[in-house]
Short mmCIF file of C-alpha atoms in Angstrom, two decimals:
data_model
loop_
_atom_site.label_atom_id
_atom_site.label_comp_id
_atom_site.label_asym_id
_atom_site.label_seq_id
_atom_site.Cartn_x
_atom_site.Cartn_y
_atom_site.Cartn_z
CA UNK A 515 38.90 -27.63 -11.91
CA UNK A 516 41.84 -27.02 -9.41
CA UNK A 517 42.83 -30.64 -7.41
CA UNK A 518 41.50 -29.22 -4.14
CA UNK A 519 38.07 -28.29 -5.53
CA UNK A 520 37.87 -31.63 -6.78
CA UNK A 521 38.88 -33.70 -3.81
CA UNK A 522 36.65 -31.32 -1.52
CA UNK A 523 33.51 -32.07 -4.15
CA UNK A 524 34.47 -36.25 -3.91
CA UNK A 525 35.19 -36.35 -0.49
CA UNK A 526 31.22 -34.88 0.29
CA UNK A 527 29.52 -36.34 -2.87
CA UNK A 528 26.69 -39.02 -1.62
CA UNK A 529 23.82 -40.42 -4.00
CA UNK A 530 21.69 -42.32 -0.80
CA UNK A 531 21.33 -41.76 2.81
CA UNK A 532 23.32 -44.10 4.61
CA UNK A 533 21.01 -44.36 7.85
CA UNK A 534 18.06 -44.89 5.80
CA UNK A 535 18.93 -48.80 4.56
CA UNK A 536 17.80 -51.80 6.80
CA UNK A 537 20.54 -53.84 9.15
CA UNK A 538 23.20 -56.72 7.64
CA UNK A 539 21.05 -59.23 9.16
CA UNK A 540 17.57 -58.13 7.84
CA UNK A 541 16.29 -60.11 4.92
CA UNK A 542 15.30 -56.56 2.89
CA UNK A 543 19.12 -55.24 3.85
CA UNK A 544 19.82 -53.56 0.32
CA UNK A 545 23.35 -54.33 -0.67
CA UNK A 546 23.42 -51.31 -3.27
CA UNK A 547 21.61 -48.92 -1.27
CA UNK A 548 24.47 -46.31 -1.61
CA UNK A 549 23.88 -45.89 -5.12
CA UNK A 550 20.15 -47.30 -5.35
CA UNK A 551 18.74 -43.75 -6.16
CA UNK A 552 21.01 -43.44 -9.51
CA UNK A 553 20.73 -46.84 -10.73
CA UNK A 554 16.88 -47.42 -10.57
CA UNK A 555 16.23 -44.26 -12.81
CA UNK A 556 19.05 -45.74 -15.45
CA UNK A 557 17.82 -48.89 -15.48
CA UNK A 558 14.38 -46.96 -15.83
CA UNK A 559 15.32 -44.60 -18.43
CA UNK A 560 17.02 -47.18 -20.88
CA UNK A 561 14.22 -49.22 -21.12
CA UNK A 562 11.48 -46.70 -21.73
CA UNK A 563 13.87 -44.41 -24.52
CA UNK A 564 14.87 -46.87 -27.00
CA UNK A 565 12.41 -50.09 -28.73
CA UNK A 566 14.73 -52.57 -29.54
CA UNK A 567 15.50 -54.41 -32.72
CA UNK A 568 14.43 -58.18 -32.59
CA UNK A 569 17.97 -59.28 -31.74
CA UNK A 570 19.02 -58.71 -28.73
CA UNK A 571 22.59 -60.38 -26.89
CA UNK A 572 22.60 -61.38 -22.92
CA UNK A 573 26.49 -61.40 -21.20
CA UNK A 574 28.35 -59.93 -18.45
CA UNK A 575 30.32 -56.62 -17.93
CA UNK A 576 32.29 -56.07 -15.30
CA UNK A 577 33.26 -52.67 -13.29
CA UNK A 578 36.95 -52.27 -12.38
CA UNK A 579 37.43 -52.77 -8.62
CA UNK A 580 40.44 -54.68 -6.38
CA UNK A 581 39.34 -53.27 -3.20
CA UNK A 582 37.54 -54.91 -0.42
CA UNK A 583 34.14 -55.74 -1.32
CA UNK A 584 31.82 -59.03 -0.39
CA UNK A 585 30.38 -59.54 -3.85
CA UNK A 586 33.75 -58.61 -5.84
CA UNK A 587 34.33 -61.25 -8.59
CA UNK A 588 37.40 -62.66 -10.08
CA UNK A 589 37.21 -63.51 -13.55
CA UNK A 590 40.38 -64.76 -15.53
CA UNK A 591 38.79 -65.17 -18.95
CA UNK A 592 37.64 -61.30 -18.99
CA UNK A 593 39.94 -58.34 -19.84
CA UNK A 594 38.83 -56.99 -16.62
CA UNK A 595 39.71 -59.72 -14.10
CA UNK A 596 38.73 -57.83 -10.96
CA UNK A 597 35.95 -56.08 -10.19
CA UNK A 598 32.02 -55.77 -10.04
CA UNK A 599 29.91 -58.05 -12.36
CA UNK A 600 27.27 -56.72 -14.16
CA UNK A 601 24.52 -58.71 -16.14
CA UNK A 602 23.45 -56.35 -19.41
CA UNK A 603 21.12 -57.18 -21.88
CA UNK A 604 22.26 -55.13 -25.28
CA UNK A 605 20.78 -54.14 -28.58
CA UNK A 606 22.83 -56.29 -31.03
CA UNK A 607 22.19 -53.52 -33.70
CA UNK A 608 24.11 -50.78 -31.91
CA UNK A 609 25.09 -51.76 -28.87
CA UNK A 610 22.30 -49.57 -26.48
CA UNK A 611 22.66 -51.12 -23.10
CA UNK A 612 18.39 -52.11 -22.77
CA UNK A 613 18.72 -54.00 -19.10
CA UNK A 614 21.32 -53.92 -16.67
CA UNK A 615 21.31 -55.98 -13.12
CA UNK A 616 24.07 -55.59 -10.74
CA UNK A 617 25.15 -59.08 -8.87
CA UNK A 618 25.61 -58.80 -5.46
CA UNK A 619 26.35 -62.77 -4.51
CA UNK A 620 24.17 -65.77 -4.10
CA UNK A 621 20.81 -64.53 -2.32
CA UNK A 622 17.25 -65.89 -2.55
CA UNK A 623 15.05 -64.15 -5.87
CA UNK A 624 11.52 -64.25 -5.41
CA UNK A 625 11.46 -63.88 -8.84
CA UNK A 626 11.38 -67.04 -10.80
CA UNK A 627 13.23 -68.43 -7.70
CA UNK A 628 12.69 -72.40 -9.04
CA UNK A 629 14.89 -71.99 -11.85
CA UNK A 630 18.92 -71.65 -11.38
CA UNK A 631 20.71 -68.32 -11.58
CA UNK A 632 21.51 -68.14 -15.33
CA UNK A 633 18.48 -69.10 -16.37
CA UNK A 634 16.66 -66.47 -13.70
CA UNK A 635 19.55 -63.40 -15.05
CA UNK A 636 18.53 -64.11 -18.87
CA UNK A 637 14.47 -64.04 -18.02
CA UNK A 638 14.87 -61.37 -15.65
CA UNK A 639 16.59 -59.06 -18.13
CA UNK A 640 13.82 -60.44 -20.87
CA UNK A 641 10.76 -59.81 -18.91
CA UNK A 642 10.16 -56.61 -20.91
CA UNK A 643 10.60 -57.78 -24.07
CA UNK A 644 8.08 -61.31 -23.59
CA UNK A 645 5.74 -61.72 -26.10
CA UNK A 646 7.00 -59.98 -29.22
CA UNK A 647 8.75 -62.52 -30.77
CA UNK A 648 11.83 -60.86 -29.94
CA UNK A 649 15.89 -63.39 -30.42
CA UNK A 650 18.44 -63.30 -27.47
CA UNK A 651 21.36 -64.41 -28.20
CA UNK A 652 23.46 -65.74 -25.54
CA UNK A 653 26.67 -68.09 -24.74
CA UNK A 654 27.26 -71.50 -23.21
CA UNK A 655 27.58 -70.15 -19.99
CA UNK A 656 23.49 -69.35 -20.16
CA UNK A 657 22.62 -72.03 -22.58
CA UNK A 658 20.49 -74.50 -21.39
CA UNK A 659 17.34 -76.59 -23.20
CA UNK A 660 15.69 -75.36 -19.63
CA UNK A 661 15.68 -71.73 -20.14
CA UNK A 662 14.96 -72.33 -24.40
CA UNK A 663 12.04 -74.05 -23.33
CA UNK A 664 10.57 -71.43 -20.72
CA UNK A 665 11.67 -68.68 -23.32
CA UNK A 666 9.61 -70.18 -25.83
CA UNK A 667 6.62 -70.59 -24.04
CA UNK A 668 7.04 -66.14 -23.37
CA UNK A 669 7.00 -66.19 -27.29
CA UNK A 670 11.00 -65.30 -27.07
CA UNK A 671 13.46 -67.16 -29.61
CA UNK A 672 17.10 -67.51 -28.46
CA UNK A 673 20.50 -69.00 -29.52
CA UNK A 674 23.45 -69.53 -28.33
CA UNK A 675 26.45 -72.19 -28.05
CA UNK A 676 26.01 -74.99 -25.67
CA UNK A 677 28.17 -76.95 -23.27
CA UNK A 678 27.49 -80.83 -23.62
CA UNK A 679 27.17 -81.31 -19.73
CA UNK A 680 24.13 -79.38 -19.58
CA UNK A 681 20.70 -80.91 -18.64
CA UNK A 682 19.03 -82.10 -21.07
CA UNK A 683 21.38 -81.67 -24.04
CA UNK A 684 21.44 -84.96 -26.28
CA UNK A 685 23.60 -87.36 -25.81
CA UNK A 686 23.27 -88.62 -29.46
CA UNK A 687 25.53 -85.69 -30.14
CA UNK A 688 28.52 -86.70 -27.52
CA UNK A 689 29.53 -89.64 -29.36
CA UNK A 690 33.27 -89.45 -30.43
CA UNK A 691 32.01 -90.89 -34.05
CA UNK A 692 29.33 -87.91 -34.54
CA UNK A 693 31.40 -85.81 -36.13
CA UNK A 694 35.03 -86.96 -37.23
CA UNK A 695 36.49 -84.50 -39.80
CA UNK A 696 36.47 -81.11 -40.04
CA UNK A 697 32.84 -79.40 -41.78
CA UNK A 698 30.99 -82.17 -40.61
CA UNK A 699 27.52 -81.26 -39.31
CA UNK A 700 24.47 -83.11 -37.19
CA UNK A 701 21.79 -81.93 -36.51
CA UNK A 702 18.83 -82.98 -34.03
CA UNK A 703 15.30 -81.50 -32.75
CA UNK A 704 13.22 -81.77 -29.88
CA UNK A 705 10.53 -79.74 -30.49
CA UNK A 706 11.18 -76.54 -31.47
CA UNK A 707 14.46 -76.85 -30.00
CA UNK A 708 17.46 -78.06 -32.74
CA UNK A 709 20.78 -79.19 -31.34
CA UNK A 710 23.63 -78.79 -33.74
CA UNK A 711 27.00 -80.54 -33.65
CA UNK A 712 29.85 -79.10 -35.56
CA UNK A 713 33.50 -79.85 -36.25
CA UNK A 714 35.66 -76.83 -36.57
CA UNK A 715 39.33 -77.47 -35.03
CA UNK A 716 37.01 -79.12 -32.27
CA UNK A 717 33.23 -79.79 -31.52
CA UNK A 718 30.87 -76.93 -31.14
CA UNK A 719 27.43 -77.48 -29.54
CA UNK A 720 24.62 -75.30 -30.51
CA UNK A 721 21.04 -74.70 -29.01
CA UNK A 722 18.59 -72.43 -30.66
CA UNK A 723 14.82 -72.04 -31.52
CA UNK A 724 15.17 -69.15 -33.55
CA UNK A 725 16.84 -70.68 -37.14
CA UNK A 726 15.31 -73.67 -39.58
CA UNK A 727 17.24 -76.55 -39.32
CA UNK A 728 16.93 -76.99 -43.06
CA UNK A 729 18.53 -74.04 -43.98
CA UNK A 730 21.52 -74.14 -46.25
CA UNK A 731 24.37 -74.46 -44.10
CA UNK A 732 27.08 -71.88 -44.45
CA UNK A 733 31.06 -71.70 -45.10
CA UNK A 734 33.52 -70.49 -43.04
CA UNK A 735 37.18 -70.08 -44.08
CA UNK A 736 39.90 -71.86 -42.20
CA UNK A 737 43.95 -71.72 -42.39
CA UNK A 738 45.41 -74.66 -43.17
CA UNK A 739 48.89 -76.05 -42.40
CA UNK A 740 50.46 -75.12 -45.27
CA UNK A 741 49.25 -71.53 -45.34
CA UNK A 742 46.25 -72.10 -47.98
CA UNK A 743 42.78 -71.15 -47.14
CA UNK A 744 40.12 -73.68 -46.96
CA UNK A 745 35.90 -72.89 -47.07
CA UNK A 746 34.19 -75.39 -44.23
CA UNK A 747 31.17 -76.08 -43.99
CA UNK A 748 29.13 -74.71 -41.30
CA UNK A 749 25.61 -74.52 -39.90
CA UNK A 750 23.56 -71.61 -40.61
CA UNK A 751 23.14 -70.82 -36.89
CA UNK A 752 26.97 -69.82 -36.76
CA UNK A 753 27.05 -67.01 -38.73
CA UNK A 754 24.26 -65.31 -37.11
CA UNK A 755 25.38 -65.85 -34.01
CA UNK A 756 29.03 -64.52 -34.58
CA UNK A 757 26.87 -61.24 -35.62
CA UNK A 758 24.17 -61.04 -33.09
CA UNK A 759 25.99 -61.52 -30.14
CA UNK A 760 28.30 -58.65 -30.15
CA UNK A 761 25.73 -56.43 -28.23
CA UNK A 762 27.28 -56.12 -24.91
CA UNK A 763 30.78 -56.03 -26.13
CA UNK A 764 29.86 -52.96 -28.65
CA UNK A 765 28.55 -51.61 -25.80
CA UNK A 766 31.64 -52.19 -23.97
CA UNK A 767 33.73 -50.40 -26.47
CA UNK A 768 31.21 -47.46 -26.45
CA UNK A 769 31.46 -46.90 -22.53
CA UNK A 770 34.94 -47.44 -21.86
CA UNK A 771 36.32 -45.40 -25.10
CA UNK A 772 36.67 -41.94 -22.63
CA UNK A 773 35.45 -43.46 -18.84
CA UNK A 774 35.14 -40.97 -16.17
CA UNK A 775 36.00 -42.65 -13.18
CA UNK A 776 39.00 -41.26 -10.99
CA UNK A 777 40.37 -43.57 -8.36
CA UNK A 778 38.54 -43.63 -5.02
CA UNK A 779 38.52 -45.95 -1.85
CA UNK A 780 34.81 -46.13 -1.81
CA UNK A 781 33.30 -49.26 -3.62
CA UNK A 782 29.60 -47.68 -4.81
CA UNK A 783 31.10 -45.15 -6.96
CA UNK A 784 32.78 -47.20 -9.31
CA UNK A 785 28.97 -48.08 -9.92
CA UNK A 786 28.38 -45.01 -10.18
CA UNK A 787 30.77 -43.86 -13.01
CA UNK A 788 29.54 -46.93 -14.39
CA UNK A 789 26.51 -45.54 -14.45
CA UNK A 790 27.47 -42.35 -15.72
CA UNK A 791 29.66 -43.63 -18.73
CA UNK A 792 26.81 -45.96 -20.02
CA UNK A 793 24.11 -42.89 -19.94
CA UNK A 794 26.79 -41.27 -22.05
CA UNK A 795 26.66 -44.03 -24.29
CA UNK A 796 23.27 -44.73 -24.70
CA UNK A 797 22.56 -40.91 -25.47
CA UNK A 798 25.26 -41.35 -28.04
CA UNK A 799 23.43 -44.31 -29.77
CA UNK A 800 20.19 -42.02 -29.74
CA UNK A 801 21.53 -39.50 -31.00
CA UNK A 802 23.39 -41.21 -33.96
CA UNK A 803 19.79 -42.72 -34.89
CA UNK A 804 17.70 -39.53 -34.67
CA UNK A 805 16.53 -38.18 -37.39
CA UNK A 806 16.57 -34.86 -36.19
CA UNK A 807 20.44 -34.77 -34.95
CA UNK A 808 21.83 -35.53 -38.47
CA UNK A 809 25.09 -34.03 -39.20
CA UNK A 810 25.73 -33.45 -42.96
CA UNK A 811 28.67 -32.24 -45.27
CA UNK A 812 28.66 -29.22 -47.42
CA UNK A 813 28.00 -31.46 -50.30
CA UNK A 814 24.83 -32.54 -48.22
CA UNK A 815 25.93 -36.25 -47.52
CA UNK A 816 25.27 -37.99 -44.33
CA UNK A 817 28.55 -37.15 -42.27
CA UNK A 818 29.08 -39.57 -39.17
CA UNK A 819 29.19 -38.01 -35.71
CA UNK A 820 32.01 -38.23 -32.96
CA UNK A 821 32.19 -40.34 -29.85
CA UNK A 822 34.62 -37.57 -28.93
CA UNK A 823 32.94 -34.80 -30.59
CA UNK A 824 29.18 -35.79 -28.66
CA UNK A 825 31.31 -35.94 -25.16
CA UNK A 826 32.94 -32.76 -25.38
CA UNK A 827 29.69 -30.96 -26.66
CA UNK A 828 27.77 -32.52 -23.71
CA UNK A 829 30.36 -31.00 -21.33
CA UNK A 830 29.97 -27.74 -22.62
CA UNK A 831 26.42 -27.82 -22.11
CA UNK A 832 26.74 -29.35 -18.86
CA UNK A 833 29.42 -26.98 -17.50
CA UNK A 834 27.28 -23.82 -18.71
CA UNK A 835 29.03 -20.45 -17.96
CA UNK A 836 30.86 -22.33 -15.00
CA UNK A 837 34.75 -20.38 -15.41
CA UNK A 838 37.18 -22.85 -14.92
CA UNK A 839 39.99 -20.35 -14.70
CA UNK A 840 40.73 -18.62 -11.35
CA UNK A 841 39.21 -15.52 -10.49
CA UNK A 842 43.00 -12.91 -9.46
CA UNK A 843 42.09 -10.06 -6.99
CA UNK A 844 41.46 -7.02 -8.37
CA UNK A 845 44.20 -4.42 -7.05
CA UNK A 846 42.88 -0.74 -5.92
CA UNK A 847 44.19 1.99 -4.12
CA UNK A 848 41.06 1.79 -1.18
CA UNK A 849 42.61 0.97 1.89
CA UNK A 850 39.69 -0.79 3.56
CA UNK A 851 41.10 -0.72 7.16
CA UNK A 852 42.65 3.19 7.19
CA UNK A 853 45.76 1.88 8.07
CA UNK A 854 47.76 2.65 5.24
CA UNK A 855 50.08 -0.17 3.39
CA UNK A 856 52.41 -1.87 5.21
CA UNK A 857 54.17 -5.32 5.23
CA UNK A 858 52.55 -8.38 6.73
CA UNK A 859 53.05 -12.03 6.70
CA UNK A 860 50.16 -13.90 4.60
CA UNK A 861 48.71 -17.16 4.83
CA UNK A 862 49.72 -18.72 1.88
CA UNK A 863 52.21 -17.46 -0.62
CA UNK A 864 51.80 -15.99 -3.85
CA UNK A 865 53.97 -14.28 -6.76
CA UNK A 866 55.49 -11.12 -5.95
CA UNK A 867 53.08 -8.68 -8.38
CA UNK A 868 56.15 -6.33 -9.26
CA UNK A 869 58.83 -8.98 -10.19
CA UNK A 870 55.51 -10.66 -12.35
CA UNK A 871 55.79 -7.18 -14.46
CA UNK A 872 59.46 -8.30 -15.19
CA UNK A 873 58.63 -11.40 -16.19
CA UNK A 874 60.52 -13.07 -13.09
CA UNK A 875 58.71 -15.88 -10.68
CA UNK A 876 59.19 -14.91 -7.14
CA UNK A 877 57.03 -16.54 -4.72
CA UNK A 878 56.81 -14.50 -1.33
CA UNK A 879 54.90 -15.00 1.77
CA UNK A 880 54.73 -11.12 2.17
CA UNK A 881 51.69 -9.24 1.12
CA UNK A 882 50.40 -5.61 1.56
CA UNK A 883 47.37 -4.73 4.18
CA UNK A 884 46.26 -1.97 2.22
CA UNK A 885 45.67 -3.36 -1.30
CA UNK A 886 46.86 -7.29 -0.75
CA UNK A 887 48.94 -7.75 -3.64
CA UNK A 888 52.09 -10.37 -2.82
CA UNK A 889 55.21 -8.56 -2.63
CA UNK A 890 58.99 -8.52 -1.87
CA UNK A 891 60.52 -6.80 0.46
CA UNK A 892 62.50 -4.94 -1.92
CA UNK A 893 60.08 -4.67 -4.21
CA UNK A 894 57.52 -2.98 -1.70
CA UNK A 895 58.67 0.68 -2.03
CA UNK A 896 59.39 0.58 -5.99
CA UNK A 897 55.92 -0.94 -6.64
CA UNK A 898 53.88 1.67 -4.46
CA UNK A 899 55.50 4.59 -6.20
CA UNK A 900 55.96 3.37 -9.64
CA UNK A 901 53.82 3.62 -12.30
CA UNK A 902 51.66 1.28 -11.04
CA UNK A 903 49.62 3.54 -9.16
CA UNK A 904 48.44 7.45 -10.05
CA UNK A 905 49.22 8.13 -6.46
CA UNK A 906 51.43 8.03 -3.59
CA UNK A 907 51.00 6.27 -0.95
CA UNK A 908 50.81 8.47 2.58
#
């Protein structure tokens, strides 16, 4: 597509109709009303193709943006530091983004509006999955006996590490003398809910109503000092969380491998692209686990398919018979006007057509009014009764 084309298509491209949303200072004031159109049939479309495995993983994404924008977050832990944060709920199987909420700032939710915001983002995402004994896995930054509690009563196990200065985390487990040396392991319940304490190179804290506290605990292998490799002992929770709680960031990997987005001074389609990228994605994942889309070898074996491969087919199919090369003007010896062909100053230049047939670049900003091919002076006479033509010109 030619640069022009492009920033003709971007400069006129709208998803919403601006006059349509509410004032700033009305309490239904839509802050993603620009793009409201595109993301409601995502967010619509992802939940009702897929049926998720039990495990499922809660976290943040975040969309790329430094510009001016009210709800723009800054967060230095992330590879993305800047931009728009995004609250996804992901298979942890494959990655398939199931629930995605866009956060636009602190504003009142009418929806489970007595509990605080992470524990109203993890049941909002989880709404459609209550009930069928479904695991989310989450980090401390969610974690909270709280939100295990409500989640259990929905018939929905979770796990996920804990900080100790959460509410309602016990404070048998703070003391310095819980766990001295490294492997050691504690273990409390409340409940349903178990509490785990674990020395690694520090504590770890632990919440989760989804494993048996009397499980066999695990080993984990650590470097020592000297260079030798040492198996610790670890709680049984830790392994299956460093497993299940890669959803979002497989999805992650998945949508930003070949993103789409171009650089633009509007905020909403960043979101957009977003948007775009994890459709991509998600059709990806479907595809990979149809039945009916298998690729196989010539040996018949199960052959795995292409991130790159899948994108570049969906173009295709997308483009159609669209002809990305230019269309040249076909050169004939009709004079339209009757005036004959005679030298005139053009618009915009263009390569001289008889200097092109000597393989030289000449670009003139003379053309002919008869038949409108770009020529040079010199080159006007020897091109109109050359061999070009079967005929002289009058």
């Amino acid at each position: 597509m030619p640069r022009d084309r492009f920033d003709k298509l971007s400069q006129y491209f709208h998803v919403n109709d601006s006059t349509t949303n509410l004032p700033r200072d009305d309490p239904g004031y839509d802050r993603l009303h620009h793009v409201r159109p595109v993301l409601d049939i995502v967010k619509k479309k992802c939940l009702e193709n897929y049926k998720p495995h039990q495990n499922t993983s809660v976290d943040e994404a975040m969309i790329a943006f430094r510009g001016r924008l009210g709800f723009r977050q800054y967060l230095p832990a992330k590879p993305t530091n800047y931009g728009v944060k995004v609250w996804m709920r992901a298979d942890s199987e494959n990655g398939y983004a199931n629930d995605i909420d866009v956060y636009t700032g602190k504003k009142g939710d009418e929806h489970n509006a007595q509990y605080g915001l992470t524990t109203r983002v993890v049941l909002n995402l989880t709404q459609d999955i209550a009930n069928k004994n479904h695991i989310v896995n989450i980090d401390n930054y969610f974690t909270s006996y709280q939100l295990f509690e409500v989640l259990k009563q929905n018939w929905t196990y979770a796990r996920g590490t804990a900080r100790s200065n959460r509410k309602g985390f016990p404070s048998s487990l703070l003391h310095p003398k819980c766990v001295k040396n490294q492997g050691d392991i504690k273990i409390v319940q409340k409940g349903k809910t178990a509490a785990y304490a674990w020395k690694d190179k520090k504590n770890i804290f632990f919440l989760s109503t989804a494993d048996d506290p009397t499980e066999n605990a695990g080993q984990v292998k650590r470097r020592q000092k000297d260079g030798t490799q040492r198996q610790v002992p670890s709680p049984g929770v830790v392994e299956k969380y460093n497993i299940k709680m890669n959803g979002v960031d497989r999805s992650d990997q998945t949508r930003t491998a070949y993103p789409t987005y171009r650089m633009c001074k509007r905020w909403w389609t960043y979101i957009f692209f977003f948007l775009l990228d994890l459709s991509i994605s998600n059709a990806f994942i479907l595809m990979k686990e149809s039945p009916n889309h298998r690729l196989m070898t010539k040996t018949g074996k199960d052959k795995d398919r292409s991130l790159l491969s899948f994108r570049m087919n969906l173009s295709k199919q997308l483009l159609g018979t669209y002809r990305a090369t230019r269309k040249r003007r076909r050169v004939s010896n009709v004079d339209p006007f009757g005036g004959g062909h005679w030298p005139k100053e053009s618009e915009k230049k263009g390569r001289c057509r008889r200097c092109s047939k000597d393989k030289k670049r000449s670009d003139v900003k003379w053309e002919c009014t008869g038949c409108g091919a770009h020529l040079c002076v010199f080159c006007f006479e020897k091109y109109h009764r050359g061999s070009e033509f079967n005929w002289q010109c009058t």
